[in-house]
Tab-separated table of N, CA and C in Angstrom:
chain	number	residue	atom	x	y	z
A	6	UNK	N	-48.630	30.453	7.514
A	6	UNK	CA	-49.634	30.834	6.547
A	6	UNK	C	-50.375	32.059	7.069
A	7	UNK	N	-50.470	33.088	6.469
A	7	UNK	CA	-51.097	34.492	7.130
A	7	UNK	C	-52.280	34.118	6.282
A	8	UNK	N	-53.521	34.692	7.109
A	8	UNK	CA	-54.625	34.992	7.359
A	8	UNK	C	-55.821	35.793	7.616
A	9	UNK	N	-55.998	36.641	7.229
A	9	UNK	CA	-56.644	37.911	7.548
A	9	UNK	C	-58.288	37.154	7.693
A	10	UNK	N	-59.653	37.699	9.346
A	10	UNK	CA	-60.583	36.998	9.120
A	10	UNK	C	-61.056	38.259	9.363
A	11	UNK	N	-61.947	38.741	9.052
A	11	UNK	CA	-62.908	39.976	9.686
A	11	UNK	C	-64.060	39.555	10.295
A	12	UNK	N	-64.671	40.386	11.084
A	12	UNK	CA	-65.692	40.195	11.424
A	12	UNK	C	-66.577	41.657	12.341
A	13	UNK	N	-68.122	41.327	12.261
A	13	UNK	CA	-68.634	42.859	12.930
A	13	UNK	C	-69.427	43.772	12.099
A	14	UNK	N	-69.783	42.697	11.096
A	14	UNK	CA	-70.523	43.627	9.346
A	14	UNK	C	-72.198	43.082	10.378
A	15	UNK	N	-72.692	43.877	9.405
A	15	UNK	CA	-74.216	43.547	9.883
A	15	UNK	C	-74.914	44.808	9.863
A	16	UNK	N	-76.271	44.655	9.887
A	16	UNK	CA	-77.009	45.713	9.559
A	16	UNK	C	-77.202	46.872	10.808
A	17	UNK	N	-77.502	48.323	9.814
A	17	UNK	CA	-77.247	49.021	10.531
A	17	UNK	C	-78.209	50.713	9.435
A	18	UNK	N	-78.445	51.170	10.646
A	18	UNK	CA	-79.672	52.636	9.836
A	18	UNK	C	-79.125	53.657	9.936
A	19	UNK	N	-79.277	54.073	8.889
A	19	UNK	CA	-78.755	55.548	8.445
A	19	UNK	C	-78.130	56.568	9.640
A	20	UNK	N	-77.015	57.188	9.590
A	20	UNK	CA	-76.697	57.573	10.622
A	20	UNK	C	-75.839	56.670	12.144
A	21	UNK	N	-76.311	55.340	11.424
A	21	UNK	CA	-75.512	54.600	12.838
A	21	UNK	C	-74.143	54.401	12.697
A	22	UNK	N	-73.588	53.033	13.821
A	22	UNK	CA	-72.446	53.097	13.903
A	22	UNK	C	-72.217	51.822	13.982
A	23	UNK	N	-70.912	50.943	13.398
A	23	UNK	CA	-70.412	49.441	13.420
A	23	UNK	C	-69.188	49.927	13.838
A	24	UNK	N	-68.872	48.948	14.157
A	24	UNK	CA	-66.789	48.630	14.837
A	24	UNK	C	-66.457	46.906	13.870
A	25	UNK	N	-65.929	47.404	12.870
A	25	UNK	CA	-65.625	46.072	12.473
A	25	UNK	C	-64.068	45.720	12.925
A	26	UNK	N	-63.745	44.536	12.948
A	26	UNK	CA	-62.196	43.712	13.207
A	26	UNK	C	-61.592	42.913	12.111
A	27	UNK	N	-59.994	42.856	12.332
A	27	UNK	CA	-59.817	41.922	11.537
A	27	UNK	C	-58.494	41.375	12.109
A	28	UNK	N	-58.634	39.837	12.339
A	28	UNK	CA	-57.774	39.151	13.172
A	28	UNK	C	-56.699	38.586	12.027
A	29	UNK	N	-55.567	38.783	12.373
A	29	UNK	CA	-54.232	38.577	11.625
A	29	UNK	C	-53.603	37.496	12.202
A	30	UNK	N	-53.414	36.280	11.349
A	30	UNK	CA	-52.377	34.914	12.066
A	30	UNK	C	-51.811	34.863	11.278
A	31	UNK	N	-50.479	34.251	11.620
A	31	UNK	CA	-49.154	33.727	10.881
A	31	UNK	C	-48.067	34.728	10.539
A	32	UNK	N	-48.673	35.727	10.911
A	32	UNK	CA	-47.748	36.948	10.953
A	32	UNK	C	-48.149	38.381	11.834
A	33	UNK	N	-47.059	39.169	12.004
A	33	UNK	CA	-47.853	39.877	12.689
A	33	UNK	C	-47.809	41.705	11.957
A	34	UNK	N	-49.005	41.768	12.674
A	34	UNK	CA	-49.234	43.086	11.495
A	34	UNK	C	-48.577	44.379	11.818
A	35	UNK	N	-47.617	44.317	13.157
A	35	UNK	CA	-46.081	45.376	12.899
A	35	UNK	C	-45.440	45.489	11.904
A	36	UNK	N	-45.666	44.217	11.059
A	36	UNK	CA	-44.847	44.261	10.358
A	36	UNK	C	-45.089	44.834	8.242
A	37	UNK	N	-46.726	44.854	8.655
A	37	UNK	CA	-47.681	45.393	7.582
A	37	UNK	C	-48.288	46.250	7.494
A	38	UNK	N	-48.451	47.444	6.233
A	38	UNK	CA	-49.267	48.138	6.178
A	38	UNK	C	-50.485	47.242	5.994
A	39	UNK	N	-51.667	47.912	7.154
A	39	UNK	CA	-52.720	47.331	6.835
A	39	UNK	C	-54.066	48.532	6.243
A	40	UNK	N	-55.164	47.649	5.736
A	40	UNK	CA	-56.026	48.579	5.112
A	40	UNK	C	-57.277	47.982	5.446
A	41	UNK	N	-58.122	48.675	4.573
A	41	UNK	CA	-59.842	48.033	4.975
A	41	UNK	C	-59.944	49.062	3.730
A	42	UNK	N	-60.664	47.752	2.614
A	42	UNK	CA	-61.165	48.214	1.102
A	42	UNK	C	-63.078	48.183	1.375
A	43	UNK	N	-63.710	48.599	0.699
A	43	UNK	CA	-65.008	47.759	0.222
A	43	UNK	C	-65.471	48.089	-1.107
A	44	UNK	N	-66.339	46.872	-1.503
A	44	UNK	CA	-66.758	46.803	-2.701
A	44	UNK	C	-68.306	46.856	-2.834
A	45	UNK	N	-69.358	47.731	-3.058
A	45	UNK	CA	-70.614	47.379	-3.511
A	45	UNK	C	-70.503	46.802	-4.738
A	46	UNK	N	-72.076	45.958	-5.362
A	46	UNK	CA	-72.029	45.175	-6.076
A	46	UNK	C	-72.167	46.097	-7.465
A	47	UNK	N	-71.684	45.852	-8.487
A	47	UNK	CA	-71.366	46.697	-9.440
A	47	UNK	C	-70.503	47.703	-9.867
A	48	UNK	N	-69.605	47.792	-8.422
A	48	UNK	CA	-68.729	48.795	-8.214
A	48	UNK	C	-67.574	48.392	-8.230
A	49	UNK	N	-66.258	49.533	-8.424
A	49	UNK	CA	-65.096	49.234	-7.973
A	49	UNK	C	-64.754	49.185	-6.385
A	50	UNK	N	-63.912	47.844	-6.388
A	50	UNK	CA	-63.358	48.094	-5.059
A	50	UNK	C	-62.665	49.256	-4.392
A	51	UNK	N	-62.480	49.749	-3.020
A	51	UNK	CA	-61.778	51.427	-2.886
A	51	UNK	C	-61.457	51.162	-2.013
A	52	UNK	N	-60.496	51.999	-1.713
A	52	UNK	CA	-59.904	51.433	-0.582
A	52	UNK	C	-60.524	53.011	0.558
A	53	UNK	N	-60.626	52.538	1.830
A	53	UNK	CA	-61.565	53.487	2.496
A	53	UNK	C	-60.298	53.720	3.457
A	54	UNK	N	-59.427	53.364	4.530
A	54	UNK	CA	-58.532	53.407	5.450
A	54	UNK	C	-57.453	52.715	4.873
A	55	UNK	N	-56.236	53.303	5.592
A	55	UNK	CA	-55.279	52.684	6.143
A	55	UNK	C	-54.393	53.046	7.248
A	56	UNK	N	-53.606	52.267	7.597
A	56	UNK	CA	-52.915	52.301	8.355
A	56	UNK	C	-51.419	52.185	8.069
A	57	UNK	N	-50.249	52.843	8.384
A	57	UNK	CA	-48.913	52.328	8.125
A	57	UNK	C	-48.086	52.091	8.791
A	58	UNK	N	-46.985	51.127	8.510
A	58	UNK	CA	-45.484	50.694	9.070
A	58	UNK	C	-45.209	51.823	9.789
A	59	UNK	N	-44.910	53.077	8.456
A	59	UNK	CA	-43.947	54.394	8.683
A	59	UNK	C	-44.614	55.372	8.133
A	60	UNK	N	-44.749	56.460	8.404
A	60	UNK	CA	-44.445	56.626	9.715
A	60	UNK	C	-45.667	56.260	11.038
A	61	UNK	N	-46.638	54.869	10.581
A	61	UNK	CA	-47.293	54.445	11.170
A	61	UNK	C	-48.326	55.417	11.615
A	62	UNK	N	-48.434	55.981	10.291
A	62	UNK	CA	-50.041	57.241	10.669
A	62	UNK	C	-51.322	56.253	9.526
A	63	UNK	N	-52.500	57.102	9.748
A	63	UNK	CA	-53.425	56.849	9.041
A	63	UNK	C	-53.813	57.788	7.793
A	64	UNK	N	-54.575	56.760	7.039
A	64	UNK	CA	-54.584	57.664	5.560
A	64	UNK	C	-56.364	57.549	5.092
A	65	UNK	N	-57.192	58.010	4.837
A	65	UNK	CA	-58.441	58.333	4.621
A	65	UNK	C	-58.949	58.563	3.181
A	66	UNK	N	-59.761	57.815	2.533
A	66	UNK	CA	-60.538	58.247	1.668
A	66	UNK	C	-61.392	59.498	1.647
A	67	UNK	N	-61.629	60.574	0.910
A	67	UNK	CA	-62.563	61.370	1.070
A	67	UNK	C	-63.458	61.466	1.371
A	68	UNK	N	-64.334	60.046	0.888
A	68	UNK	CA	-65.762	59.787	1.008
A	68	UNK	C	-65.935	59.662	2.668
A	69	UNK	N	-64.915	58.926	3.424
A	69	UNK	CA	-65.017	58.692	4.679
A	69	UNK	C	-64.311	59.404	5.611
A	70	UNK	N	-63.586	60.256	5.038
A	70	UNK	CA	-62.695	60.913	6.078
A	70	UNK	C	-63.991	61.858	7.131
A	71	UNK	N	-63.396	61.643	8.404
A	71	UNK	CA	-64.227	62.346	9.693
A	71	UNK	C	-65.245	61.372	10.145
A	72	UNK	N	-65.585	60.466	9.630
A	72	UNK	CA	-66.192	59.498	9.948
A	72	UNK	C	-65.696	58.041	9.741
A	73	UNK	N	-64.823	57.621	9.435
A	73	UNK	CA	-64.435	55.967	9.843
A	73	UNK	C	-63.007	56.466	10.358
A	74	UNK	N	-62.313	55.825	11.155
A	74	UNK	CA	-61.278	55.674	11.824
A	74	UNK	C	-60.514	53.790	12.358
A	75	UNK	N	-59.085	54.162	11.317
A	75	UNK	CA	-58.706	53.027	11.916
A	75	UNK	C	-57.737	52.742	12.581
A	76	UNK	N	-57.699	51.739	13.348
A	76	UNK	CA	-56.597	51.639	14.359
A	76	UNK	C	-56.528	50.124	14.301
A	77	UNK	N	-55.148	49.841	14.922
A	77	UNK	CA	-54.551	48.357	15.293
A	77	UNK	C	-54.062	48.153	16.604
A	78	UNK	N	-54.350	46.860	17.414
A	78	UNK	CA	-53.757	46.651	18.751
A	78	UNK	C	-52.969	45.345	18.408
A	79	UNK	N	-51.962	45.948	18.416
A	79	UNK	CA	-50.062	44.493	18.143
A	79	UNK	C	-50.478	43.547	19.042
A	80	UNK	N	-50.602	43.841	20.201
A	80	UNK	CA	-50.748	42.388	21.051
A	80	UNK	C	-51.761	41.522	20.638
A	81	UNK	N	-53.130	41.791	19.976
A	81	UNK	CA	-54.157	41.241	19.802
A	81	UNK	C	-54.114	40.886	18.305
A	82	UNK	N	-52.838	41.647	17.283
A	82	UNK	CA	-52.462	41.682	15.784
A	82	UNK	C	-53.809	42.006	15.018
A	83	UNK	N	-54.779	42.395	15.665
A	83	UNK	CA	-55.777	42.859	15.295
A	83	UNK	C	-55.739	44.419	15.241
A	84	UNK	N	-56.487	44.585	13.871
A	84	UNK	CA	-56.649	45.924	13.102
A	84	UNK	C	-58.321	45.749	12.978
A	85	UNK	N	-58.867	47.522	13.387
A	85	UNK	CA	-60.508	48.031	13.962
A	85	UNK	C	-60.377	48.955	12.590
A	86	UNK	N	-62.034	48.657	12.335
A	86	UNK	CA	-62.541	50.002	11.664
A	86	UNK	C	-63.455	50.514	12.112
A	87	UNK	N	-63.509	51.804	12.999
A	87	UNK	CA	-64.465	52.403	13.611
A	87	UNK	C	-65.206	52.950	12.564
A	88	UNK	N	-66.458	53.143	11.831
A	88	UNK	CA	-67.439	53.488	11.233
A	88	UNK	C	-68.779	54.530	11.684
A	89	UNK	N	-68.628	55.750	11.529
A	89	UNK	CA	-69.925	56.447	12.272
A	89	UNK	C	-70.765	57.219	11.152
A	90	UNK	N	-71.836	57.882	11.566
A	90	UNK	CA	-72.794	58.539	10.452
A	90	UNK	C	-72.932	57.704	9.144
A	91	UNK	N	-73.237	56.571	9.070
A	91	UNK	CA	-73.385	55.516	8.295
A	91	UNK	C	-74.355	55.826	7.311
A	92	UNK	N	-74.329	55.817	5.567
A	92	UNK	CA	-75.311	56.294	5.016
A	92	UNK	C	-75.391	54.879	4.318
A	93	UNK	N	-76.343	55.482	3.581
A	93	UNK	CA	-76.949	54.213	2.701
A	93	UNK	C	-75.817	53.408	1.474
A	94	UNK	N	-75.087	54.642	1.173
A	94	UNK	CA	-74.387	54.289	0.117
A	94	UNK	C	-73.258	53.677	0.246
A	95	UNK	N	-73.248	53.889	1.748
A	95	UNK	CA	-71.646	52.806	2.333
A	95	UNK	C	-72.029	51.314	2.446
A	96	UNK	N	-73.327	51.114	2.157
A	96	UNK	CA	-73.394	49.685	1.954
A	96	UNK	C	-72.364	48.558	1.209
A	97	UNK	N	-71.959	47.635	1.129
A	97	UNK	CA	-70.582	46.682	0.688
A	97	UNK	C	-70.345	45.938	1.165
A	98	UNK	N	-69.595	45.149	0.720
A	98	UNK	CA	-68.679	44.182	1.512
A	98	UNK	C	-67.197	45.043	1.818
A	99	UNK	N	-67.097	44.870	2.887
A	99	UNK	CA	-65.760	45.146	3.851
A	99	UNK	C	-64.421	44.259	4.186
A	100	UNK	N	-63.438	44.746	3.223
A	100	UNK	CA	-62.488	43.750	3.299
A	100	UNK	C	-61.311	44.285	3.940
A	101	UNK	N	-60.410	43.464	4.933
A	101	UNK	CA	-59.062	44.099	5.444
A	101	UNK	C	-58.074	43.399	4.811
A	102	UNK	N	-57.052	43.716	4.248
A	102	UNK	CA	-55.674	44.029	3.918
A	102	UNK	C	-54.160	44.204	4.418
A	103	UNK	N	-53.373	43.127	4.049
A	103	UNK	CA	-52.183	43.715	4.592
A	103	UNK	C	-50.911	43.546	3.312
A	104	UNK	N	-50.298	44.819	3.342
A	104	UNK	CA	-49.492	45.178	1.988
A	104	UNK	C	-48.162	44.825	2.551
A	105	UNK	N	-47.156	44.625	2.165
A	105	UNK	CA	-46.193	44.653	1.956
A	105	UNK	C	-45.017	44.637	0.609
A	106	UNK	N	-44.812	45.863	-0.119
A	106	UNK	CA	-44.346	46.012	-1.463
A	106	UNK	C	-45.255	45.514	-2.345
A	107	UNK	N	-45.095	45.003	-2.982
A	107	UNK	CA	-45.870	43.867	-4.286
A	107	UNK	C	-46.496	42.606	-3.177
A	108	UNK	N	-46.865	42.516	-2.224
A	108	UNK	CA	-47.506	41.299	-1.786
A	108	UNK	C	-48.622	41.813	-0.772
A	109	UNK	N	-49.613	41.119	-1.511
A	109	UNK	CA	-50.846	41.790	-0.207
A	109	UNK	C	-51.484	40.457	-0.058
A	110	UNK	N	-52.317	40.501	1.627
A	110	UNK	CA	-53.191	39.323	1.541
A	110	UNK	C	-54.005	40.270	1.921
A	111	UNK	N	-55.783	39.359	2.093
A	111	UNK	CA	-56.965	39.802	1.912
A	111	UNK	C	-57.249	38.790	2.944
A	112	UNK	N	-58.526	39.445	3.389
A	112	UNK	CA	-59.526	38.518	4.090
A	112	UNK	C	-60.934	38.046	3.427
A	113	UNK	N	-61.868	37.484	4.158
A	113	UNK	CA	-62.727	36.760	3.080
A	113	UNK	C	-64.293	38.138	3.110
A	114	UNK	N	-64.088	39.213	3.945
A	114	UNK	CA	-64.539	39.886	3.971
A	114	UNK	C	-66.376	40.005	4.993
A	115	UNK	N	-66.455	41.078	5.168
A	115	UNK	CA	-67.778	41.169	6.153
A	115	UNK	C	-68.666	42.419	5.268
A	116	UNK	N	-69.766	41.825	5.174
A	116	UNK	CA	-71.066	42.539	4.743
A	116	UNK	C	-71.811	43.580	5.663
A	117	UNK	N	-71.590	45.024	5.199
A	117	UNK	CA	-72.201	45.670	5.686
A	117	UNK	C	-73.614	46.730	5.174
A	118	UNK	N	-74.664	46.040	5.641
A	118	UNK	CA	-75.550	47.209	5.103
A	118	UNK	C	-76.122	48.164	6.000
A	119	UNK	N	-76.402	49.379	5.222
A	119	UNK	CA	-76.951	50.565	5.767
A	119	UNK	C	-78.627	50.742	5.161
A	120	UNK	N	-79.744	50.626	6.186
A	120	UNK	CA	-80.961	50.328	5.483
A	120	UNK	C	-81.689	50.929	6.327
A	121	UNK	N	-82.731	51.504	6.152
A	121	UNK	CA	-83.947	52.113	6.862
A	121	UNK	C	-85.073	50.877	7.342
């Protein structure tokens, strides 16, 4: 049974910085493109990072490109979202992802706010 759990959301002021995680069981995530979406409330979900199989590079939203960065460590099947210059509007819930063709799982997601 795969599993995606995140964790590492929590508050944080304008300009700062979080490292969120997301621990992968029942499978391992060599074998998945993985991602990290978030959703504020009223909003569409977006997808902010990813990561791929092939040629196993990373792919960036606009809004975040130069400032979030993600990476995965296979031995640990855990996939990081480094997060810096944090504004207000990146506030959301933070969800990680793993695709494979038509099949994705989700995790239950981590809350991050950006607040003065």
């Amino acid at each position: 049974q795969v599993q995606l759990i995140e964790s590492g959301g929590g508050l944080v002021h304008p300009g700062g910085s979080l490292n969120l995680s997301c621990v992968v069981s029942g499978t391992s995530i060599y074998s998945w493109d993985m991602g990290w979406f978030r959703q504020a409330p009223g909003k569409q979900r977006e997808l902010v990072a990813r990561i791929v199989r092939k040629p196993d590079d990373t792919n960036y939203s606009d809004s975040v490109r130069g400032r979030f960065t993600i990476t995965r460590d296979v031995a640990k099947n855990t996939v990081y979202l480094q997060m810096s210059n944090l504004e207000i509007e990146y506030t959301a819930m933070y969800y990680c992802n793993a695709k494979f063709v038509s099949t994705d799982h989700w995790g239950q997601g981590t809350k991050v706010t950006v607040s003065s």
